[in-house]
XYZ file of N, CA and C in Angstrom:
198
model
N 39.938 74.547 44.700
C 39.028 73.452 45.766
C 38.305 72.730 44.118
N 38.427 70.976 44.859
C 39.318 70.081 44.035
C 37.602 70.136 43.845
N 37.233 69.893 42.332
C 35.812 69.256 41.690
C 35.014 67.637 42.050
N 34.473 66.909 42.294
C 34.422 65.559 42.266
C 33.771 65.505 41.030
N 35.101 64.080 40.683
C 34.344 63.573 39.566
C 32.578 62.690 40.158
N 31.719 63.308 38.723
C 30.389 61.551 39.202
C 31.061 60.888 38.131
N 30.226 60.265 38.149
C 30.311 58.836 37.149
C 30.652 57.628 38.144
N 30.145 56.645 36.746
C 30.288 54.828 37.214
C 31.813 54.532 37.680
N 31.477 53.310 38.950
C 33.239 53.439 39.270
C 33.426 51.856 37.836
N 34.547 51.579 37.361
C 34.711 49.672 36.439
C 34.219 48.991 37.378
N 33.139 48.626 38.015
C 33.065 47.667 39.044
C 31.591 47.598 38.976
N 30.901 49.057 38.509
C 29.340 49.164 38.356
C 30.054 48.742 37.899
N 29.631 49.970 36.335
C 29.676 49.151 34.985
C 29.877 46.950 34.681
N 30.950 46.650 35.424
C 30.409 45.247 34.800
C 29.541 44.733 35.762
N 29.578 45.058 36.754
C 28.317 44.327 37.476
C 26.588 44.456 36.426
N 26.584 46.369 35.790
C 25.682 45.853 35.588
C 25.430 45.125 34.562
N 26.977 44.776 32.973
C 27.297 43.998 31.950
C 26.440 43.039 32.355
N 26.927 42.309 32.943
C 26.389 41.304 34.000
C 24.578 40.765 34.249
N 24.034 41.374 35.187
C 23.333 41.574 35.114
C 22.276 41.991 33.751
N 23.128 42.680 32.687
C 22.037 42.284 31.279
C 22.325 41.359 30.647
N 23.830 40.590 30.924
C 23.883 38.844 30.381
C 23.063 38.563 30.551
N 22.821 38.519 32.201
C 22.430 37.089 33.241
C 20.010 37.259 32.071
N 20.564 38.457 32.375
C 18.995 38.721 31.737
C 18.249 38.403 30.409
N 19.610 38.700 29.281
C 19.895 38.292 27.585
C 19.591 36.670 27.634
N 20.358 36.104 28.678
C 20.207 34.508 28.782
C 19.237 34.139 28.952
N 18.386 34.278 30.193
C 16.898 33.660 30.892
C 16.352 34.215 29.141
N 16.102 35.324 28.807
C 15.132 35.641 27.757
C 15.307 35.529 25.995
N 16.697 34.177 26.242
C 17.078 33.940 24.791
C 16.203 32.339 24.815
N 16.386 32.067 26.816
C 16.680 30.623 26.974
C 14.267 31.159 26.671
N 14.154 31.719 27.104
C 12.666 31.850 26.799
C 11.831 32.136 25.537
N 12.447 32.606 24.848
C 12.120 32.862 23.404
C 13.011 31.506 22.851
N 13.753 30.998 22.702
C 13.516 29.416 22.226
C 12.625 28.871 22.499
N 11.912 28.206 23.904
C 11.175 27.829 24.127
C 9.586 28.022 23.423
N 9.469 29.450 23.809
C 7.854 30.317 23.144
C 8.026 29.944 21.370
N 9.835 29.818 20.951
C 9.333 29.172 19.839
C 8.878 27.862 19.199
N 9.683 27.042 19.818
C 9.539 25.109 20.523
C 8.114 25.181 20.205
N 7.404 25.797 21.625
C 5.465 24.789 21.849
C 5.053 26.592 20.051
N 5.141 26.948 19.357
C 4.672 27.855 18.465
C 5.274 26.692 17.267
N 5.592 25.958 17.140
C 6.157 24.767 16.259
C 5.645 23.872 16.318
N 4.590 23.300 17.928
C 4.034 22.328 18.238
C 2.975 22.447 17.889
N 2.387 23.815 18.269
C 1.618 24.064 17.674
C 0.964 24.293 16.386
N 1.442 24.722 15.460
C 1.318 24.609 14.038
C 1.138 23.091 13.607
N 1.953 22.046 14.544
C 1.826 21.365 13.258
C 0.819 20.462 13.735
N 0.523 20.761 14.921
C -0.398 19.880 15.378
C -2.109 20.925 14.900
N -1.602 22.025 14.329
C -3.172 23.146 13.137
C -3.009 22.194 12.313
N -2.100 21.957 11.340
C -1.911 21.613 9.980
C -2.701 20.181 10.254
N -1.876 18.745 11.132
C -2.723 17.794 11.202
C -3.684 17.420 12.156
N -4.774 18.788 12.859
C -5.941 18.514 12.681
C -7.257 18.957 11.098
N -6.337 19.986 10.666
C -7.000 20.482 9.431
C -6.852 19.890 8.004
N -5.947 18.447 8.171
C -5.600 17.239 7.139
C -6.606 16.353 7.708
N -6.704 16.234 9.015
C -8.051 15.345 9.343
C -9.443 15.650 8.834
N -9.699 16.770 8.777
C -10.875 17.480 8.966
C -10.669 17.297 7.080
N -9.652 18.120 6.182
C -10.217 17.549 4.571
C -9.841 16.354 4.053
N -10.032 15.665 5.610
C -9.610 13.745 4.232
C -11.637 13.463 4.892
N -11.756 13.624 6.329
C -13.420 13.730 6.785
C -14.367 14.272 5.670
N -13.858 15.232 4.960
C -14.681 16.424 4.092
C -14.444 14.929 2.835
N -13.400 15.072 2.054
C -13.255 14.777 1.559
C -14.478 12.648 1.234
N -13.953 12.163 2.826
C -15.369 10.983 2.924
C -16.456 10.839 2.043
N -16.915 11.169 3.065
C -18.381 12.607 2.450
C -17.912 12.771 1.886
N -17.709 13.671 1.318
C -17.903 13.826 0.049
C -18.533 12.666 -1.723
N -16.700 11.749 -0.732
C -17.203 10.224 -1.933
C -18.532 9.261 -1.705
N -18.717 9.248 -0.516
C -20.340 9.211 -0.212
C -21.549 9.316 -0.505
N -21.297 10.817 -0.892
C -22.578 11.525 -0.839
C -22.262 10.778 -2.092
N -21.551 11.141 -3.098
C -21.821 10.839 -4.352
C -22.104 9.295 -5.011
N -21.467 8.478 -4.070
C -21.661 7.200 -5.016
C -23.019 7.090 -4.266
N -23.697 7.138 -3.690
C -25.066 7.648 -2.442
C -26.334 7.482 -4.328
């Protein structure tokens, strides 16, 4: 009696690898976009912080001169 071998065919394995590669490509693009947005947000926050520091320095100088 013949035993049937259970396993994946080469075509099935290639399809799975292709799907994983496509998903990885999409995730890399999404991750790069998230990193760019985070960098932009960090720069904006640094600019806001510098602006607040400048305003507080101006107020301190005005109070010292008064």
